[in-house]
mmCIF file of C-alpha atoms in Angstrom:
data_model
loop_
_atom_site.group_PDB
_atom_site.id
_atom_site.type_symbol
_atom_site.label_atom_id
_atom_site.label_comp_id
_atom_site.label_asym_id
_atom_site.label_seq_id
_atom_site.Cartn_x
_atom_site.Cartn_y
_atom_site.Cartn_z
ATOM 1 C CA UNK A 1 0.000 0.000 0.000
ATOM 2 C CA UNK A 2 3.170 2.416 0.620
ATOM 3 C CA UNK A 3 4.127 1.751 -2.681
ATOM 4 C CA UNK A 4 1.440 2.237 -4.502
ATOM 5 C CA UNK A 5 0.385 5.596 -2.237
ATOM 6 C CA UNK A 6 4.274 6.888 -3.373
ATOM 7 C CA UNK A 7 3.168 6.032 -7.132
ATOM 8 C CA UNK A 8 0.109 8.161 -6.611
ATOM 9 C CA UNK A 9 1.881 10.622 -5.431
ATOM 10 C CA UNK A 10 4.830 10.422 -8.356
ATOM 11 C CA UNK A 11 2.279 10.358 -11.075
ATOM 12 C CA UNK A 12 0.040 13.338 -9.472
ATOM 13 C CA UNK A 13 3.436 15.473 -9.993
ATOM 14 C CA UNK A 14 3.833 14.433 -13.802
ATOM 15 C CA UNK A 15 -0.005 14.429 -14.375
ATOM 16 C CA UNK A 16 -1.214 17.136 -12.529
ATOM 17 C CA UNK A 17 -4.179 18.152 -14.802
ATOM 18 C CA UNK A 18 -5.310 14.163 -14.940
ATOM 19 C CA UNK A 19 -5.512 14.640 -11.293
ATOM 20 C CA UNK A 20 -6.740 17.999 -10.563
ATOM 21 C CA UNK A 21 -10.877 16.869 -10.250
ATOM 22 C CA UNK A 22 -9.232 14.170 -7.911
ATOM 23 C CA UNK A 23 -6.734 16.939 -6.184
ATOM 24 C CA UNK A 24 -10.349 18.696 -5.823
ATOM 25 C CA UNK A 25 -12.268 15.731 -4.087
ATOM 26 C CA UNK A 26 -9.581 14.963 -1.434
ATOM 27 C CA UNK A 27 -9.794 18.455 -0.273
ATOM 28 C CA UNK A 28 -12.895 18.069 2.035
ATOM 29 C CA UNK A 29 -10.855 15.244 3.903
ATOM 30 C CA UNK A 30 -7.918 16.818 3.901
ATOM 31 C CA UNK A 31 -8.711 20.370 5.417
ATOM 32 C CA UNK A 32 -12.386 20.150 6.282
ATOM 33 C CA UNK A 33 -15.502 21.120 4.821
ATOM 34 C CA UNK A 34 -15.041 24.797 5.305
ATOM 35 C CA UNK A 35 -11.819 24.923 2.814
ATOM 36 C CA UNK A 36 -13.345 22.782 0.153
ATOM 37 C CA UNK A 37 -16.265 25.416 0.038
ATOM 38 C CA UNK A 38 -14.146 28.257 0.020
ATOM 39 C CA UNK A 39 -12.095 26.316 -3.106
ATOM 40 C CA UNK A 40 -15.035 26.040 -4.842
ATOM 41 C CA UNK A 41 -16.162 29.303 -4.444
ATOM 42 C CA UNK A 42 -12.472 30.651 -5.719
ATOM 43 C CA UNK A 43 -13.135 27.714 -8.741
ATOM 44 C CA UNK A 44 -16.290 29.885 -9.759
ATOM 45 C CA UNK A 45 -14.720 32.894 -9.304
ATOM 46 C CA UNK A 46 -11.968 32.313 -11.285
ATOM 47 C CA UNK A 47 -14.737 31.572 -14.359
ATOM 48 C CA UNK A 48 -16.580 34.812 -13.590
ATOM 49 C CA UNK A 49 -13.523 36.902 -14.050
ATOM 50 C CA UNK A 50 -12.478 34.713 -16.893
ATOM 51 C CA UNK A 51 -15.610 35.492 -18.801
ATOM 52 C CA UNK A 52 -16.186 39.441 -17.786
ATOM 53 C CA UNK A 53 -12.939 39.465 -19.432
ATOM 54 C CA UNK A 54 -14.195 37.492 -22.576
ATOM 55 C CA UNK A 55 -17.487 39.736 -22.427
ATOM 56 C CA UNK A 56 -15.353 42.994 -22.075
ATOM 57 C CA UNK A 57 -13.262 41.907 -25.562
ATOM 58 C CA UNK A 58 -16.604 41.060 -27.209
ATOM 59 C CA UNK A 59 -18.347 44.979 -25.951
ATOM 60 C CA UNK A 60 -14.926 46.390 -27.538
ATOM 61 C CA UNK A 61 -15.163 44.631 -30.842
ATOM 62 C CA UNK A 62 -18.898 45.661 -31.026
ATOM 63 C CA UNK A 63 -17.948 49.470 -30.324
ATOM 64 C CA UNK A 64 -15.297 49.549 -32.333
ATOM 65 C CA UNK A 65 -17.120 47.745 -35.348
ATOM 66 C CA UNK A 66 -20.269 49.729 -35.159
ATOM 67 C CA UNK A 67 -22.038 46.493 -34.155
ATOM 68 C CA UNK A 68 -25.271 45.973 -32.299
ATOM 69 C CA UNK A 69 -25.845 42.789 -30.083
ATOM 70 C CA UNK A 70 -29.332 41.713 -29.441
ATOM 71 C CA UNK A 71 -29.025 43.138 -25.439
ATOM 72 C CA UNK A 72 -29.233 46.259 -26.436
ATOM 73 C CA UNK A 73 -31.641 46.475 -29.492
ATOM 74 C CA UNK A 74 -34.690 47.696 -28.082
ATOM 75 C CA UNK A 75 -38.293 46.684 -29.746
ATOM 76 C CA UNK A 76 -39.915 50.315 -31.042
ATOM 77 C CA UNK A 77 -43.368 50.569 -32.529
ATOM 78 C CA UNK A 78 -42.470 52.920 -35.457
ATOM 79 C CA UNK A 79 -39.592 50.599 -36.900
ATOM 80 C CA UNK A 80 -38.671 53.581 -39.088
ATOM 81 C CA UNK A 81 -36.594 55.345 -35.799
ATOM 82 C CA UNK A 82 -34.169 52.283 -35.670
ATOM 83 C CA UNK A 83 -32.716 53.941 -38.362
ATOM 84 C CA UNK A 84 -32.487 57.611 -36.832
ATOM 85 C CA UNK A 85 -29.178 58.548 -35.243
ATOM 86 C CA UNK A 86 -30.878 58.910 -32.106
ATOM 87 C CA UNK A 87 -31.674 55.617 -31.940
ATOM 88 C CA UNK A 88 -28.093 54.431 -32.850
ATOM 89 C CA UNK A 89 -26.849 57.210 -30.325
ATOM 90 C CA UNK A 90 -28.845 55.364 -27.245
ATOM 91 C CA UNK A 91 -27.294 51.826 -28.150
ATOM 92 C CA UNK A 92 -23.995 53.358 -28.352
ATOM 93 C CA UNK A 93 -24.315 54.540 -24.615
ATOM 94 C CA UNK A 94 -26.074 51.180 -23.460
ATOM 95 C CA UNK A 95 -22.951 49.646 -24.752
ATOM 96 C CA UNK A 96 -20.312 52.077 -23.170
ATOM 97 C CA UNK A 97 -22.264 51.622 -20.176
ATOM 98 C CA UNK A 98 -22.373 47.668 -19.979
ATOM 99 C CA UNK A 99 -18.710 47.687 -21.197
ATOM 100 C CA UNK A 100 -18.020 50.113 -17.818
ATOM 101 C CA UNK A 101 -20.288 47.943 -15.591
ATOM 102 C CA UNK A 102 -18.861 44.837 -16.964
ATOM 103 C CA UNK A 103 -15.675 46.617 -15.996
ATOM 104 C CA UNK A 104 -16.507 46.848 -12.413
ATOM 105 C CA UNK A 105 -17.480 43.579 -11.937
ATOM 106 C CA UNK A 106 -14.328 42.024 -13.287
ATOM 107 C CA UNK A 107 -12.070 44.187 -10.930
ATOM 108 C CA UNK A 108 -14.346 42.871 -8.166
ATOM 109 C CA UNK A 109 -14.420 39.088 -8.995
ATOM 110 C CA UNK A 110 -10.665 39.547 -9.031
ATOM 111 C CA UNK A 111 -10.711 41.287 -5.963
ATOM 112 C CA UNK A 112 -12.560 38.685 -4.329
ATOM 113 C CA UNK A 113 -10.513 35.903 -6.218
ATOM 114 C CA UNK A 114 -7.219 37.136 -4.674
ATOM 115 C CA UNK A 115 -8.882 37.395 -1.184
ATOM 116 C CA UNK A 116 -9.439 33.904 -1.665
ATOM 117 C CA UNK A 117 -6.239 32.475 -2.349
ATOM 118 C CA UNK A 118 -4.422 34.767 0.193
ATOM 119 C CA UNK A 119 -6.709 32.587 3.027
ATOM 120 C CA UNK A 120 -6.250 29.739 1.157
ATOM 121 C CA UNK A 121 -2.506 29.958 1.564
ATOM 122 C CA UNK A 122 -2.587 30.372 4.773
ATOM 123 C CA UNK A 123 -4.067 26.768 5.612
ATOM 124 C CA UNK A 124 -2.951 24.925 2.538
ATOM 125 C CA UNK A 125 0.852 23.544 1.590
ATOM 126 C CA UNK A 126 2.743 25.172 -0.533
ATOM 127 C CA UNK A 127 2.490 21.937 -3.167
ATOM 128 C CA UNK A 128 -1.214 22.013 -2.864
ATOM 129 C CA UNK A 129 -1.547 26.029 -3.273
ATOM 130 C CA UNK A 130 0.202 25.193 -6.708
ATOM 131 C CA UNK A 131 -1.927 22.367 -7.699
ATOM 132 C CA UNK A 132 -4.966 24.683 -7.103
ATOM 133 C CA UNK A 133 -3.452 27.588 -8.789
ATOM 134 C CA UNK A 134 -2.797 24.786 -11.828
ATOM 135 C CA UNK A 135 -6.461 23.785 -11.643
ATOM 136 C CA UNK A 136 -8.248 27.171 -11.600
ATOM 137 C CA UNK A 137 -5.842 27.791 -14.557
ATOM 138 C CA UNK A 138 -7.006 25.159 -16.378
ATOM 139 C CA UNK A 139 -10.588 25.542 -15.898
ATOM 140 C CA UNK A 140 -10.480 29.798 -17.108
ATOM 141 C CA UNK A 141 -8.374 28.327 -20.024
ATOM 142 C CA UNK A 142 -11.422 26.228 -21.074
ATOM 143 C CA UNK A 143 -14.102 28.461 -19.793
ATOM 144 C CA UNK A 144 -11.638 30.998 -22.188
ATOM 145 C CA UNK A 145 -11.447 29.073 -25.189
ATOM 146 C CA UNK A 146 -15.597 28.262 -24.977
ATOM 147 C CA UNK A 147 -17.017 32.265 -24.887
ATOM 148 C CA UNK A 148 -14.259 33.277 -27.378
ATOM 149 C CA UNK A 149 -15.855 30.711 -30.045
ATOM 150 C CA UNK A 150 -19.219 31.609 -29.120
ATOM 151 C CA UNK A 151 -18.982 35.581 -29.281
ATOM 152 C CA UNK A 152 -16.796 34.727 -32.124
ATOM 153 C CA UNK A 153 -19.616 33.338 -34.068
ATOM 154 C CA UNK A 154 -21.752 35.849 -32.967
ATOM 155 C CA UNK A 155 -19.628 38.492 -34.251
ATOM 156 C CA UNK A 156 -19.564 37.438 -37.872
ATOM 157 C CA UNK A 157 -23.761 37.267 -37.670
ATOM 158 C CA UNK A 158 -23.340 40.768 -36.606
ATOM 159 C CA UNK A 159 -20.550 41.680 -38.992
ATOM 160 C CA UNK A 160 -22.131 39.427 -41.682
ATOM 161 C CA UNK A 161 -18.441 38.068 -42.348
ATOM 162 C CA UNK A 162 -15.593 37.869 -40.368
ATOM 163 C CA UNK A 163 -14.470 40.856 -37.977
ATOM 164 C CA UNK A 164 -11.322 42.186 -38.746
ATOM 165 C CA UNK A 165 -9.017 40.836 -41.268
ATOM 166 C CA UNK A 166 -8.487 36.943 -41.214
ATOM 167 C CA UNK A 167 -5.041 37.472 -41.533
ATOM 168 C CA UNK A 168 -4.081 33.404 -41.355
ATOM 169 C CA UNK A 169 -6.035 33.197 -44.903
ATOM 170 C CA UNK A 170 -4.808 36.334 -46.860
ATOM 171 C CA UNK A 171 -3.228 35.461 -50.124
ATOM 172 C CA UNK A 172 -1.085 38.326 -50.282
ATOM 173 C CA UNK A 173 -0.148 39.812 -46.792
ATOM 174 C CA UNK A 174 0.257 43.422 -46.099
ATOM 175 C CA UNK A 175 3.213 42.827 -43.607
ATOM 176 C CA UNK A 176 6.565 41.733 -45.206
ATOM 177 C CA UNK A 177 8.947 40.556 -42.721
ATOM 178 C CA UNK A 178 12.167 40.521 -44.099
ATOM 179 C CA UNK A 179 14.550 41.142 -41.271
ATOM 180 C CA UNK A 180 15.297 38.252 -38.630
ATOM 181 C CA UNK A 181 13.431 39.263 -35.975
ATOM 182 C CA UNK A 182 10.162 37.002 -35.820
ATOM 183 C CA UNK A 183 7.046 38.857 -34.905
ATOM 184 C CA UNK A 184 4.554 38.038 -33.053
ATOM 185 C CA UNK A 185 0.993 37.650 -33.652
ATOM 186 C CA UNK A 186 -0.194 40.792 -31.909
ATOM 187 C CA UNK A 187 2.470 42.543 -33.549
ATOM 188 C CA UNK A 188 1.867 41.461 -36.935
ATOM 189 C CA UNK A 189 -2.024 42.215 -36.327
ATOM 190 C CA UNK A 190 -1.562 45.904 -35.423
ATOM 191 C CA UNK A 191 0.778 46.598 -38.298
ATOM 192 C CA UNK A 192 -1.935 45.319 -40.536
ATOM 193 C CA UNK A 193 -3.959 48.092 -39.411
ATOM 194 C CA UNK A 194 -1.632 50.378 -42.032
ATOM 195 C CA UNK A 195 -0.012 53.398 -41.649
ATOM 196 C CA UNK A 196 -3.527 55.521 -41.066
ATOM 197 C CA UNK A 197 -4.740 53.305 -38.777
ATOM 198 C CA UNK A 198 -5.008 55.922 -35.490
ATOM 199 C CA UNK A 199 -5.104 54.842 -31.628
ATOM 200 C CA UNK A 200 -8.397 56.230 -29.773
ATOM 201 C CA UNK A 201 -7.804 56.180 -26.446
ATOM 202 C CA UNK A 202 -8.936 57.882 -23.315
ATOM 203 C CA UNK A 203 -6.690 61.036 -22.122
ATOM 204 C CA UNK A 204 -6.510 60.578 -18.209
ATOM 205 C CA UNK A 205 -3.851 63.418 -17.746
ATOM 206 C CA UNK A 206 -4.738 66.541 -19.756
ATOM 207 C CA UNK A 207 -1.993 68.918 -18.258
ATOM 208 C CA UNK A 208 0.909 66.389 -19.797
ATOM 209 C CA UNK A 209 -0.973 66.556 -23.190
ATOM 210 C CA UNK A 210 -1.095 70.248 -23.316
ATOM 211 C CA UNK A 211 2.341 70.075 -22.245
ATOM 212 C CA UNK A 212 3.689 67.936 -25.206
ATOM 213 C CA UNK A 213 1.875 69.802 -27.567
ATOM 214 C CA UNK A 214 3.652 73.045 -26.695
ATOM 215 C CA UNK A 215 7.083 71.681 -26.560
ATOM 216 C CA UNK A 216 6.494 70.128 -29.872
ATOM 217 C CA UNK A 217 5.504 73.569 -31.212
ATOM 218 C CA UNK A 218 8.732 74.805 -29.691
ATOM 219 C CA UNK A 219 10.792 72.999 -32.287
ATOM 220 C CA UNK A 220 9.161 74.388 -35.389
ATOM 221 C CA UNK A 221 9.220 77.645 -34.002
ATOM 222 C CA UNK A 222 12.439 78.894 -35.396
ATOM 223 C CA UNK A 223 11.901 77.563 -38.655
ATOM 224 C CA UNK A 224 8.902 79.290 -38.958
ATOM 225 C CA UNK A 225 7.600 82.949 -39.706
ATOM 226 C CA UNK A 226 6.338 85.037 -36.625
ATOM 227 C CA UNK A 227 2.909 85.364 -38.483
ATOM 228 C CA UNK A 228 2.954 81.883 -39.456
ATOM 229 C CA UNK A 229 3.542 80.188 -35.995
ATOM 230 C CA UNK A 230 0.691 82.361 -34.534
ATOM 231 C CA UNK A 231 -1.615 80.535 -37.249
ATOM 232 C CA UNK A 232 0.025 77.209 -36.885
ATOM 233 C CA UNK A 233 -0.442 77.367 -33.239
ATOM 234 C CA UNK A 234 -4.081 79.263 -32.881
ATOM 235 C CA UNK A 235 -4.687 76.253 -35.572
ATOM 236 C CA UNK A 236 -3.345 73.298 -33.386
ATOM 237 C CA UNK A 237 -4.700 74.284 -29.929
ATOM 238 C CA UNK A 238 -8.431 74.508 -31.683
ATOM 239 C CA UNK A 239 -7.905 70.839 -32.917
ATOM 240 C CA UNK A 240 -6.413 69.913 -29.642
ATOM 241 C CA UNK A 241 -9.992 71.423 -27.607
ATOM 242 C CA UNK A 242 -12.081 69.186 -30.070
ATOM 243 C CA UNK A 243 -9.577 66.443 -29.734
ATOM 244 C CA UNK A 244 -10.001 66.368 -25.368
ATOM 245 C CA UNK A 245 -13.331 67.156 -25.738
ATOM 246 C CA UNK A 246 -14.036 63.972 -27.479
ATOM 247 C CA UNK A 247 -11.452 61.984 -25.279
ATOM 248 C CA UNK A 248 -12.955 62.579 -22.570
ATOM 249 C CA UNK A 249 -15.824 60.630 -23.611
ATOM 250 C CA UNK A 250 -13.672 57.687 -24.965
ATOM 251 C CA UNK A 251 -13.706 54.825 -22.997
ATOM 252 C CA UNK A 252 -13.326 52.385 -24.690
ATOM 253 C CA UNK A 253 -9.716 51.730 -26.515
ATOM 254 C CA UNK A 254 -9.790 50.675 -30.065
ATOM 255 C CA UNK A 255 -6.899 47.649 -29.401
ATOM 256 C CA UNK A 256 -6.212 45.358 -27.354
ATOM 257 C CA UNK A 257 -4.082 45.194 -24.581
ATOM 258 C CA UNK A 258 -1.839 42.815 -26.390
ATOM 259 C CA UNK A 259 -1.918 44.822 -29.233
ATOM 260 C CA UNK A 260 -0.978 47.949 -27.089
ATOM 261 C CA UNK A 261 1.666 45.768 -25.531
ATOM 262 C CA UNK A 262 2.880 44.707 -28.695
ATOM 263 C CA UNK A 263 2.796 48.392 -30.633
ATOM 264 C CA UNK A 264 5.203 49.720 -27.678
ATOM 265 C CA UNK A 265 7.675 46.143 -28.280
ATOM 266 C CA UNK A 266 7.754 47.781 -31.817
ATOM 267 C CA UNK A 267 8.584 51.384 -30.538
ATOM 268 C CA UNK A 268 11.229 50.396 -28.560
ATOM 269 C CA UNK A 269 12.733 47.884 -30.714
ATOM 270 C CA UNK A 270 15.888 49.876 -32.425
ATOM 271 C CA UNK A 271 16.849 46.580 -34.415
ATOM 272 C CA UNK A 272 14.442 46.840 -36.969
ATOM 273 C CA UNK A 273 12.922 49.024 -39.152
ATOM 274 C CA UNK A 274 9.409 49.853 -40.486
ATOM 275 C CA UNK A 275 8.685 51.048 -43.659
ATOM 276 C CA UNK A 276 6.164 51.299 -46.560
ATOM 277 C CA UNK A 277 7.044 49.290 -49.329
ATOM 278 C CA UNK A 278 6.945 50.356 -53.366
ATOM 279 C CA UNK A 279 4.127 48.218 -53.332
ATOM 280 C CA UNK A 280 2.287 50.440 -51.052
ATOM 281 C CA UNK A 281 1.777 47.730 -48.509
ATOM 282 C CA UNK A 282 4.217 47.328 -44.519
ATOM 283 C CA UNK A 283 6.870 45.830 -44.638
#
C-alpha cells in the first residue's frame, strides 16, 4: 500500500491536470468542509472573471465595429426610428455603459478571487496552493477558449463576415517581414492596421498633453515665420480642444491590450525598421 500511495503521489506530480478533479475531491478530507467550500467558491470565481474578461473583448469589438448585439436592441413601434441617429446614439451609450459595468465587476471578482487564495494559503501547503493555482488555470483556459468561439460566431452574424481581417487566410499579406526578428501575432495584427490606422484612447492626464503639444511647437518655431507660428499654433490648440473634448468621452480603446503591448515592443525595438514598401503595402 506504501508503494502504490508513493506512485500516486509520483504520477500526481507528472499528471497534474489528470488529477486535478481528484486533487479537488480529497480536499474536504484533507482540510475540512469549510476549505473545500471556500475552493469552490475561488473555482467559480476564477470563471466569472475569466468570462467578464471574454465579455469585455466582445463589448470592444462591437464598439469599435459599429455592431449591435441583441441586449441592447430595443423593440420600437415605429420601426422607421431604428434607423435615426438617435436611436443608434442610445445603443452606443447602453454599450459604453455595460462595457463600464462589466468593468466593475471584473475588478471585483478579481478582488474577491485574490482574497481567496491569500486565506487559502494560509491553511494549505505550498504543493497544494500550486496544484490549485494549476487547476483554476485550467478551468479559465477552457471556460476561455468556450465564450471566445461563441462571441466569435456571434460576431460574424453581426458583422455578416468575419471581424477584422483573417489574416491566417490572406493570399497576399500586407506585412513583409524581411529582417530576422520574428514577430509576433499581436504585432503582426496591429501593423496590418496600415499606416492611417489611429489609436483612440482615453486622455486621463490633460496637463501632460497640453504640455507635449507646446514643446512640440517649440521645435518648429524657429523655422517658422512670426505670423505663421501664430496661425500654426491658434490652428493646433483649436484641434487639440475638439480632440479632449471627445477623449474625454472615450472609454473604450480601439486595441487590445496585447496589441498595445505589442505596438510599444515595436517602438522600442531599435533593431528593426518599419517602412512602406513600393508596393504600397508594410513591410
Amino acid at each position: 500500500m506504501f508503494f502504490v500511495a508513493v506512485l500516486y503521489s509520483l504520477f500526481s506530480y507528472l499528471h497534474v491536470t489528470a488529477l486535478q478533479p481528484q486533487f479537488i475531491a480529497t480536499t474536504r478530507s484533507k482540510y475540512g468542509d469549510v476549505t473545500h467550500l471556500t475552493i469552490r467558491k475561488a473555482e467559480k470565481l476564477s470563471i466569472k472573471v475569466q468570462k467578464c474578461k471574454c465579455d469585455l473583448e466582445f463589448i470592444r469589438l462591437c464598439t469599435i465595429y459599429k455592431l449591435t448585439p441583441s441586449f441592447v436592441k430595443i423593440s420600437l413601434w415605429k420601426k422607421r426610428l431604428k434607423t435615426s441617429n438617435e436611436y443608434k446614439s442610445l445603443q452606443q451609450y447602453c454599450l459604453q455603459q455595460e462595457y463600464k459595468n462589466r468593468f466593475k465587476d471584473c475588478l471585483k471578482h478579481e478582488k474577491e478571487l485574490k482574497t481567496l487564495i491569500d486565506k487559502l494559503k494560509l491553511i494549505m501547503n505550498s504543493h497544494d496552493i500550486d496544484q490549485l493555482q494549476k487547476y483554476l488555470y485550467e478551468i479559465s483556459k477552457k471556460t476561455k477558449e468556450k465564450t471566445v468561439t461563441t462571441h466569435y460566431k456571434k460576431l460574424r452574424i453581426l458583422n455578416k463576415g468575419p471581424v477584422g481581417q483573417d489574416y491566417l487566410s490572406l493570399e497576399t499579406k500586407r506585412v513583409h517581414n524581411i529582417s530576422s526578428y520574428v514577430l509576433t501575432t499581436a504585432e503582426e495584427r496591429i501593423l496590418c492596421r496600415g499606416w492611417e490606422f489611429c489609436i483612440e484612447n482615453k486622455v486621463n492626464n490633460f496637463i501632460d498633453f497640453k504640455t507635449d503639444i507646446e514643446l512640440n511647437m517649440k521645435k518648429i518655431e524657429q523655422s517658422c515665420h512670426r505670423n505663421a507660428f501664430s496661425i500654426i499654433c491658434h490652428n493646433i490648440f483649436n484641434a487639440s480642444d475638439i480632440f479632449m473634448k471627445s477623449a474625454k468621452k472615450k472609454s473604450i480603446r480601439n486595441v487590445s491590450d496585447e496589441e498595445f503591448k505589442a505596438l510599444k515592443s515595436l517602438k522600442d525595438n531599435t533593431n528593426i525598421i518599419i517602412y512602406v514598401a513600393p508596393t504600397k503595402e508594410i513591410a
